[in-house]
Coordinates of C-alpha atoms in Angstrom, one line a residue:
X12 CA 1.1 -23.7 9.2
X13 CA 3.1 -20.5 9.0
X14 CA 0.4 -18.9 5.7
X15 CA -2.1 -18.5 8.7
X16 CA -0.1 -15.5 10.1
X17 CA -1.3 -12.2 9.3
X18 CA 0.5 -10.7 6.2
X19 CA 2.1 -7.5 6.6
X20 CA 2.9 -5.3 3.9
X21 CA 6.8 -5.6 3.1
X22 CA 7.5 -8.3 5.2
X23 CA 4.9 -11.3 5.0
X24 CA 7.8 -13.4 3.3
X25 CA 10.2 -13.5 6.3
X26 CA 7.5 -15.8 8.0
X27 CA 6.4 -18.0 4.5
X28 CA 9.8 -18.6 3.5
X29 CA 9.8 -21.6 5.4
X30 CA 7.2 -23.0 4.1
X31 CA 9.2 -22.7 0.5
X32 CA 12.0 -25.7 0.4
X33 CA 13.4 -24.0 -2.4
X34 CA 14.2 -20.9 -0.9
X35 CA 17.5 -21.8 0.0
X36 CA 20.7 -22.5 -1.7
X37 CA 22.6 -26.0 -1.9
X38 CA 25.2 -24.6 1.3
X39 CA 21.7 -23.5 3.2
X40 CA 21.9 -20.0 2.4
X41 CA 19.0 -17.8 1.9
X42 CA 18.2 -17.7 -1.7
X43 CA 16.5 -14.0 -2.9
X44 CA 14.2 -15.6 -5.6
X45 CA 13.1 -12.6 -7.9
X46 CA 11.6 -14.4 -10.9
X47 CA 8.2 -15.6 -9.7
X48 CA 6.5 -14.1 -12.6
X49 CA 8.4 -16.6 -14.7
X50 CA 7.4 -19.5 -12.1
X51 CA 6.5 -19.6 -8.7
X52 CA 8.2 -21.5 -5.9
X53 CA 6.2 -25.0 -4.4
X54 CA 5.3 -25.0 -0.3
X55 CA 5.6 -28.1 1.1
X56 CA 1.8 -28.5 1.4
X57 CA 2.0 -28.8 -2.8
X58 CA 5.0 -31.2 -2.7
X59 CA 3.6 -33.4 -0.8
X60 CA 0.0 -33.9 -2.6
X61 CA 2.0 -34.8 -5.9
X62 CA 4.7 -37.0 -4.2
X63 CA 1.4 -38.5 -2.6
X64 CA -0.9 -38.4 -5.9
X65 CA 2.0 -40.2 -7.6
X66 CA 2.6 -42.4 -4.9
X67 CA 0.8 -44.6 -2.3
X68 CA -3.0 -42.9 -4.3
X69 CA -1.3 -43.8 -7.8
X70 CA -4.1 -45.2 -10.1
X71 CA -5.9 -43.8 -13.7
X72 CA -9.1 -42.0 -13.6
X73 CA -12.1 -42.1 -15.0
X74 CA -11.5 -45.8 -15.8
X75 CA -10.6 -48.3 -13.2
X76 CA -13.4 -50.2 -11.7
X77 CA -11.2 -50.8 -8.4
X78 CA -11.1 -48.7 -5.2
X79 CA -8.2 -47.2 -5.5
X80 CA -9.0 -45.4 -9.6
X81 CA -12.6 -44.5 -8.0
X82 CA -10.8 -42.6 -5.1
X83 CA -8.5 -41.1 -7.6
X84 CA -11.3 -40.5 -9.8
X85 CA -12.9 -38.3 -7.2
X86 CA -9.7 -35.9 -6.2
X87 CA -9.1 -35.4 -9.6
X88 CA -13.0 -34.0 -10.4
X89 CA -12.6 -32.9 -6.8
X90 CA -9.7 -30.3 -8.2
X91 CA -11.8 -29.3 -10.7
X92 CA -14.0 -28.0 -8.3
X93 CA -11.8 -26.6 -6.5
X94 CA -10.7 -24.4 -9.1
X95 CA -14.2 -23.2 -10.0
X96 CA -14.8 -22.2 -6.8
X97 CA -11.4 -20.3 -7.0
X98 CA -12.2 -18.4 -10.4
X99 CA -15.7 -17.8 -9.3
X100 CA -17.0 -20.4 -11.8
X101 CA -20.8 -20.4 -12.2
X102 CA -20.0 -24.4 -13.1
X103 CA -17.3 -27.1 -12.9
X104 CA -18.1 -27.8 -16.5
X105 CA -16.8 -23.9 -17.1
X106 CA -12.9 -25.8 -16.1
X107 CA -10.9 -27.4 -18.7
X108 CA -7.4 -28.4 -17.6
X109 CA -4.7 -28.5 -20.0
X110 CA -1.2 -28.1 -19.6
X111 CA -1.0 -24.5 -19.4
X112 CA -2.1 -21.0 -20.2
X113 CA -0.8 -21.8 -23.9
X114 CA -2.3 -24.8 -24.4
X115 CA -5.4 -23.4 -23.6
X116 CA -5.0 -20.8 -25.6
X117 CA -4.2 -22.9 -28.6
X118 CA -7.0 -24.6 -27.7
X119 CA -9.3 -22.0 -27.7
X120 CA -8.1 -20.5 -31.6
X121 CA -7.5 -24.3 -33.1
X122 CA -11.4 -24.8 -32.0
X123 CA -13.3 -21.8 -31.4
X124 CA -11.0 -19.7 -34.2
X125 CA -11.1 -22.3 -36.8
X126 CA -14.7 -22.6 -36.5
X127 CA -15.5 -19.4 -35.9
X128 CA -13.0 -16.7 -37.8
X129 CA -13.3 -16.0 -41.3
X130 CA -12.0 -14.1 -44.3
X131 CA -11.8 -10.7 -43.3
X132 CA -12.6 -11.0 -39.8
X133 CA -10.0 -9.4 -37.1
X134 CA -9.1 -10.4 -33.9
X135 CA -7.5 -7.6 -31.4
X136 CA -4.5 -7.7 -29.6
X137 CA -1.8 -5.5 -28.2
X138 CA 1.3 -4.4 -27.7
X139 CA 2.4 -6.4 -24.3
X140 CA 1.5 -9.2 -25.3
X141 CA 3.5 -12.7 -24.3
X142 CA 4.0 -14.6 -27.6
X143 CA 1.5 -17.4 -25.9
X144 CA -1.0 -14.4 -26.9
X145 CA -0.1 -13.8 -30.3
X146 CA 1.4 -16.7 -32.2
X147 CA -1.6 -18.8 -31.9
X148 CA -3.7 -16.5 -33.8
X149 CA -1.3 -15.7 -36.0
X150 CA -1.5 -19.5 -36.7
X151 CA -5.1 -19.0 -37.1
X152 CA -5.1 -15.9 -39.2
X153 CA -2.8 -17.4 -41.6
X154 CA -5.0 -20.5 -42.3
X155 CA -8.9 -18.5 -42.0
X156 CA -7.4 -15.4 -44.1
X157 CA -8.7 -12.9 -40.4
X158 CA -6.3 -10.1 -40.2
X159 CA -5.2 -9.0 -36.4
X160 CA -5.1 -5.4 -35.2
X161 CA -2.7 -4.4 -31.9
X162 CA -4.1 -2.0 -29.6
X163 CA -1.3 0.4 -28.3
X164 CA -0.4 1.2 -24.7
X165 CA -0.5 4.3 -22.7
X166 CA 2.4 6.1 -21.9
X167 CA 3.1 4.4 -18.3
X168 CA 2.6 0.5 -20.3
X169 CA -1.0 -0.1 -20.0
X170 CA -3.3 -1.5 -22.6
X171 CA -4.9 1.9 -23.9
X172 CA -8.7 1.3 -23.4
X173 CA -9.5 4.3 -25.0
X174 CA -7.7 3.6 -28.3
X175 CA -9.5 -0.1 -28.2
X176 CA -12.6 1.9 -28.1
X177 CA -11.7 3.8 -31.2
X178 CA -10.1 1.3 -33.1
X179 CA -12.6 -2.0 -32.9
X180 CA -15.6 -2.6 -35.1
X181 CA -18.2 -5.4 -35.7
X182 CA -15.9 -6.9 -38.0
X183 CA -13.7 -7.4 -34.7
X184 CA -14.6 -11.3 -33.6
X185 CA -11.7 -11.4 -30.8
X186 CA -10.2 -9.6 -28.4
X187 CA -7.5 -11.6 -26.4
X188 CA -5.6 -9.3 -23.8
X189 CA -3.4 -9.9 -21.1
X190 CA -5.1 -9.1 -17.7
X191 CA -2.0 -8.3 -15.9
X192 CA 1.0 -7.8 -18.1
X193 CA 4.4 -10.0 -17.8
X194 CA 6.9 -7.8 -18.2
X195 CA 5.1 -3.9 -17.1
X196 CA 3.0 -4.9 -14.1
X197 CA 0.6 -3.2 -15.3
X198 CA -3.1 -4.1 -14.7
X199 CA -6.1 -4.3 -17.5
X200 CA -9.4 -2.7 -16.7
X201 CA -10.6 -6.0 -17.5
X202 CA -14.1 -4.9 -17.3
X203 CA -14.0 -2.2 -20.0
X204 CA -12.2 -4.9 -21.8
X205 CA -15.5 -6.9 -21.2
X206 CA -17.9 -3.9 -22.4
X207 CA -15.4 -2.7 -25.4
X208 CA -15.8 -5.8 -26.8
X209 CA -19.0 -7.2 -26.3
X210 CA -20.4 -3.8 -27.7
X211 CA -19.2 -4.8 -31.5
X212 CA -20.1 -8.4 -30.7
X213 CA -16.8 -10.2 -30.3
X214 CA -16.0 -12.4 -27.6
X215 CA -13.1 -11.6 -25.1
X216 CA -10.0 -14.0 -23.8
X217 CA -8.0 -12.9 -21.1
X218 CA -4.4 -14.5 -19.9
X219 CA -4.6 -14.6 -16.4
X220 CA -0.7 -15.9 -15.9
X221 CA 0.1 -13.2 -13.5
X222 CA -3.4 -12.1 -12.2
X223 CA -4.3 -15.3 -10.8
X224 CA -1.7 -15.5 -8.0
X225 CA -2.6 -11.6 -7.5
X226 CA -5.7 -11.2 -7.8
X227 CA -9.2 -11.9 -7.2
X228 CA -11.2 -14.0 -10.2
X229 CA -14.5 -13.6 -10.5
X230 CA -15.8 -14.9 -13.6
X231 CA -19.3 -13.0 -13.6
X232 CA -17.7 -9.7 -12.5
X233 CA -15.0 -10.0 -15.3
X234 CA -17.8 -10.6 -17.9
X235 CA -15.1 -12.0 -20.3
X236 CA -15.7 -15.3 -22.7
X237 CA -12.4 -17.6 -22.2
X238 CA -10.2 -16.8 -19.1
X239 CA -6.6 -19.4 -18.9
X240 CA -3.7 -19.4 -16.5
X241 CA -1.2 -21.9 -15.8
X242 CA -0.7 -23.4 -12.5
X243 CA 2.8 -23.1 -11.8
X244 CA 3.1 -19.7 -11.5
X245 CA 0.5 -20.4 -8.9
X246 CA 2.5 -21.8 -6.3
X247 CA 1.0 -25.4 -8.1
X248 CA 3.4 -28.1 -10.5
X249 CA 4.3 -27.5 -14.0
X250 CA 2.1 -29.3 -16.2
X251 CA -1.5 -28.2 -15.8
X252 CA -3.2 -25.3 -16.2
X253 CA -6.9 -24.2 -16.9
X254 CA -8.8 -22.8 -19.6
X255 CA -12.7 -21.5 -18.2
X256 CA -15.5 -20.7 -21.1
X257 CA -18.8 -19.9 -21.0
X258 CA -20.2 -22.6 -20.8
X259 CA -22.5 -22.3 -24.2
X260 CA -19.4 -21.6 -25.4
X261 CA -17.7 -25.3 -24.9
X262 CA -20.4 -26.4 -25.9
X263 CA -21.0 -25.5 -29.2
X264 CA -16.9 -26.0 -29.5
X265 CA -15.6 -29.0 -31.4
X266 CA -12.8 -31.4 -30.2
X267 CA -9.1 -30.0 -30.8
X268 CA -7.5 -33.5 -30.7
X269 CA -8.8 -36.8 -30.6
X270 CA -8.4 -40.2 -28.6
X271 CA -9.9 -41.6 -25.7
X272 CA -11.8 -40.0 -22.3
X273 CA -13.2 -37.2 -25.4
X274 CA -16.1 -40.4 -26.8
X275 CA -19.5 -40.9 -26.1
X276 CA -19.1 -43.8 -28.6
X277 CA -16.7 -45.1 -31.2
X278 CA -16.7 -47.1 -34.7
X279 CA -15.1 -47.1 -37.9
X280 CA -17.9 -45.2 -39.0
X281 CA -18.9 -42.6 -36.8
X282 CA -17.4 -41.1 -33.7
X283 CA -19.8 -39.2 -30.7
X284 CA -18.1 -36.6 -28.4
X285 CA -18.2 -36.8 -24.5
X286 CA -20.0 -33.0 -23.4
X287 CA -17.6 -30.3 -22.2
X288 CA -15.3 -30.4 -20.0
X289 CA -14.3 -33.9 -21.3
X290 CA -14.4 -33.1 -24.6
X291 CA -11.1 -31.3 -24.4
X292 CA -9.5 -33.9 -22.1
X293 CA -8.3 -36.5 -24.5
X294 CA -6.2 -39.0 -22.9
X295 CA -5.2 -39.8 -20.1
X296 CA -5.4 -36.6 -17.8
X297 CA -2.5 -34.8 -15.6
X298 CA -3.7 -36.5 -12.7
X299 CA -1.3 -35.6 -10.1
X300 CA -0.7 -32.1 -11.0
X301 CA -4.6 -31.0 -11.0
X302 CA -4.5 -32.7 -7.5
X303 CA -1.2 -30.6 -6.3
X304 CA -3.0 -27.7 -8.1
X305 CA -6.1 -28.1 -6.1
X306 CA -3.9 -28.1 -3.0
X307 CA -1.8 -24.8 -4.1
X308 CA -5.2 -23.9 -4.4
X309 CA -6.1 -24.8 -0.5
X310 CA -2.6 -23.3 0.7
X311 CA -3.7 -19.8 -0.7
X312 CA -7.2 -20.0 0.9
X313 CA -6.2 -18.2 4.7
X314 CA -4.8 -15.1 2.2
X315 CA -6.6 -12.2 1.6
X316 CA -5.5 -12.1 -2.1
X317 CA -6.6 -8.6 -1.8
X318 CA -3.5 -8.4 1.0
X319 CA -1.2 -10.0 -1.2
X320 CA -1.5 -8.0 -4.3
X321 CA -0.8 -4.9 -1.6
X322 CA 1.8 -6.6 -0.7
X323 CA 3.5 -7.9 -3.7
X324 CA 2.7 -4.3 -4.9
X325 CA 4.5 -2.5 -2.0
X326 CA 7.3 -4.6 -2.7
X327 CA 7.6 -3.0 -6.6
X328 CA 7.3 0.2 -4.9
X329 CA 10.4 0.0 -2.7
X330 CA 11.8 -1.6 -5.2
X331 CA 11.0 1.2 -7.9
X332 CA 12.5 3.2 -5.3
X333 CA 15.6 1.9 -5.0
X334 CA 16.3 1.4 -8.6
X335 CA 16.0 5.3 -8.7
X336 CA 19.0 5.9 -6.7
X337 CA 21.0 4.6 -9.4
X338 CA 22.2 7.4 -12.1
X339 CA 22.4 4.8 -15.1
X340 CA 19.0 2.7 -14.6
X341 CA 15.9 3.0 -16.8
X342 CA 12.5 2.1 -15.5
X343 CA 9.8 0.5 -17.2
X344 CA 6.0 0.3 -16.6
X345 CA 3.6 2.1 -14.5
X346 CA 4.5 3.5 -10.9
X347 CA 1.8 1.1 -9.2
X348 CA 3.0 -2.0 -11.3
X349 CA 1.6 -5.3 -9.8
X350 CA 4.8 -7.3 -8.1
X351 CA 6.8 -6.8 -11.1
X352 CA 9.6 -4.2 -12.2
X353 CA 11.4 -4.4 -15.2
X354 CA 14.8 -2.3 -15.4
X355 CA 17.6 -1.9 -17.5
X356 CA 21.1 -1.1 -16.6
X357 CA 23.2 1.5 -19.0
X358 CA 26.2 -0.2 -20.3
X359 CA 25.1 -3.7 -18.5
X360 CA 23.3 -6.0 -21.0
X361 CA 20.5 -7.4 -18.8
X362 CA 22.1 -11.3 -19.1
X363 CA 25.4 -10.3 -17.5
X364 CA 23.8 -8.3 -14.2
X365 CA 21.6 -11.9 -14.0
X366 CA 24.6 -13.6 -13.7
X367 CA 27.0 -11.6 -11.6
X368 CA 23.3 -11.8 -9.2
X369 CA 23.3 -14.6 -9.6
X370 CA 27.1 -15.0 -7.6
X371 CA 25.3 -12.9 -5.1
X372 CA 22.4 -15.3 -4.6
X373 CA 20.5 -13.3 -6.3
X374 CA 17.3 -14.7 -9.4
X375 CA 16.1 -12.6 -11.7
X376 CA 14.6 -12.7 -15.3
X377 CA 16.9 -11.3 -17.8
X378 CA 15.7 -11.2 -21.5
X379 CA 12.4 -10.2 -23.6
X380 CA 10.7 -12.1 -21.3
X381 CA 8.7 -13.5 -24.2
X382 CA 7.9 -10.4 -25.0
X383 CA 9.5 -9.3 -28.2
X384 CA 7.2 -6.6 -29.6
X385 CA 6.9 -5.0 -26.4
X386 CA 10.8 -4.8 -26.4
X387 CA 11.0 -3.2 -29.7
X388 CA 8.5 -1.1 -28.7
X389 CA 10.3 0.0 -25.6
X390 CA 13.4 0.3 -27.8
X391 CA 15.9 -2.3 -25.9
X392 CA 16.4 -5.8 -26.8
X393 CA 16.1 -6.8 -22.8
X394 CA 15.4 -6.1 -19.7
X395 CA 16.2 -7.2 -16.4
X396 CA 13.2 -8.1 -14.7
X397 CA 12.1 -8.3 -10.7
X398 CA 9.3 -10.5 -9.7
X399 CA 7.8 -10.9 -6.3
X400 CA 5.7 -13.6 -5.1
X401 CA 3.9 -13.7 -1.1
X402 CA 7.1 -15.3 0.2
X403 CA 9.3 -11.7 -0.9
X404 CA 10.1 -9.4 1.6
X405 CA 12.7 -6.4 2.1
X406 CA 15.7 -9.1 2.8
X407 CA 15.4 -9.7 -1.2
X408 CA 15.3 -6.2 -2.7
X409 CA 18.7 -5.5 -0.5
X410 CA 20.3 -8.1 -1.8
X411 CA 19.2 -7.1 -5.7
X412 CA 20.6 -3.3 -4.4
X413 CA 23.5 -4.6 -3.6
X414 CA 24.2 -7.3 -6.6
X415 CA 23.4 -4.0 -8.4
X416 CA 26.1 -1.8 -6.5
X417 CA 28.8 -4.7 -7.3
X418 CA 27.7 -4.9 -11.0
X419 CA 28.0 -1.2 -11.4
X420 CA 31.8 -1.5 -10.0
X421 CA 32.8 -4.4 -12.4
X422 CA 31.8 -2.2 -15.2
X423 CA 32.7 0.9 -14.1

């Protein structure tokens, strides 16, 4: 397949578009898809493990007695494997799946934050945030009485590790940070994260949304305590995701919903819990969608992801670049931002240049991006946001410059 081909920086995508079906329009056009951040196109190889998983291998798990659940049985733990080996997992029993970065999240404060956060504890967040990050322990800090602190950024958009360092204490429990941020592009120092955190005894969560297609996981490097991203915006389906946790973590976690595949053993009287990972699996299990996860997984495996965050990266650049030969644009975010740029347009509210692109076959992100403290914090209610994925090349950021030039002329 054409992902074997070496990538070169700038214009990998002209030879992986093909391998996108959606990267074209209805009339067969090439579409410039600038929102991968949001969700990532599906290669073929993806489609066709879930049109197969929910097709001629179609059975439960964990169940049947018959060939066909036993074989099913086996891609599905076969996946999670897959995505241990992927994050670096020291163990399979490290990989929950759930539906997405925030269910995990939610799982991870309705469990380990209602058992573990009191009165008067604080949990640390901060200012970049996506609301997947903050609502669910404000949920949690409403019903323990915890209070939560928000860590500024730096100047250039980055979680400011020095004013973490200054700001947490031992009455600090949790830290829950986005490793690469949504909106800025810019990159966490995870590890001093790690060190910051553990050094006043609370735990660390990272959301891995954007790093995970980016970067390179490694769980023991990281040194956090819960990591989560969601599939889809790694070239996998909508509908499963993964949280990871120490694993003396899960285990001393109770259930966060009940009903069957979480038992050991059920009566009237007394219910037993299956260990972790299956204690946070209740129900019947997104099957097909850990099994086309498992084969993004396996389409991403020729990459250096090392090459692709250079990539992706370059792309921002140029991008950054080109943005800067326009008079009325304002930048946001770091210089070296991560395959994301987020702009605004004077006199152009963000939702009308998305859809004049959009006439121009043109997608990009217009809005706060789930991101409404950082926009009040950046002082604009938008922004119109670029996102690149390994498919992106130069074709797309021409086609954004000239959308651009066309919008500028309509509102002239």
């Amino acid at each position: 397949m054409s992902q074997t081909a070496p990538l070169h920086i700038a214009s990998a995508g002209l030879g992986l578009k093909a391998d996108f079906p959606g990267m074209v329009t209805a009339d067969g056009k090439p579409w410039h898809y600038l929102d991968t951040a949001a969700t990532a196109q599906k290669p073929q190889a993806v489609l066709d493990a879930m049109n197969n998983a929910l097709g001629r291998d179609y059975a439960t798990v964990h169940r049947g007695v018959y060939g066909r659940s036993a074989q099913m049985t086996l891609g599905y733990e076969a996946a999670r494997r897959k995505v241990a080996g992927f994050m670096r997992a020291a163990s399979e029993n490290e990989i929950v799946f759930v539906r997405g970065a925030t269910e995990g999240i939610n799982l991870v404060a309705q469990s380990w934050g209602m058992a573990n956060l009191r009165e008067g504890d604080r949990i640390m967040l901060s200012q970049l945030e996506h609301h997947s990050n903050i609502v669910p322990w404000q949920m949690v800090a409403e019903r323990t009485g915890s209070v939560i602190d928000v860590c500024p950024l730096t100047e250039d958009g980055r979680i400011d590790c020095d004013a973490l360092e200054t700001m947490l204490t031992p009455r600090h429990k949790l830290v829950a940070l986005a490793h690469l941020s949504n909106v800025l592009g810019s990159v966490l120092d995870a590890r001093r994260a790690a060190d910051l955190a553990h050094g006043v005894g609370a735990k660390l969560l990272l959301d891995g949304c954007q790093a995970a297609p980016r970067m390179k996981l490694d769980m023991a490097a990281l040194d956090c305590d819960f990591y989560v991203f969601s599939g889809h915006k790694l070239y996998g389906p909508t509908g499963a995701g993964v949280l990871w946790a120490r694993e003396s973590l899960l285990e001393a976690m109770p259930p966060w919903q009940g009903g069957g595949a979480m038992i050991e053993q059920v009566s009237f009287a007394r219910t037993t819990y299956a260990p972790p990972p299956q204690r946070f699996e209740a129900g019947t299990p997104m099957i097909a969608e850990a099994i086309a996860l498992a084969a993004a997984i396996d389409y991403l495996a020729p990459f250096d992801l090392d090459q692709l965050f250079a990539h992706e990266s370059a792309l921002a650049r140029q991008t950054r670049d080109m943005l800067r030969g326009f008079n009325s644009v304002r930048l946001f975010g770091p210089e070296d931002s991560a395959g994301i740029v987020s702009f605004a347009i004077e006199g152009v509210h963000p939702h009308d240049l998305g859809t004049i692109l959009d006439e121009e076959d043109v997608a990009i992100r217009a809005g706060h991006h789930c991101a409404q403290p950082l926009m009040e914090h950046l002082g604009v209610p938008a922004t119109a946001r670029a996102s690149f994925g390994l498919y992106s090349d130069e074709a797309d950021i021409a086609a954004l410059a000239r959308g651009i030039e066309r919008t500028l002329k309509i509102f002239a």
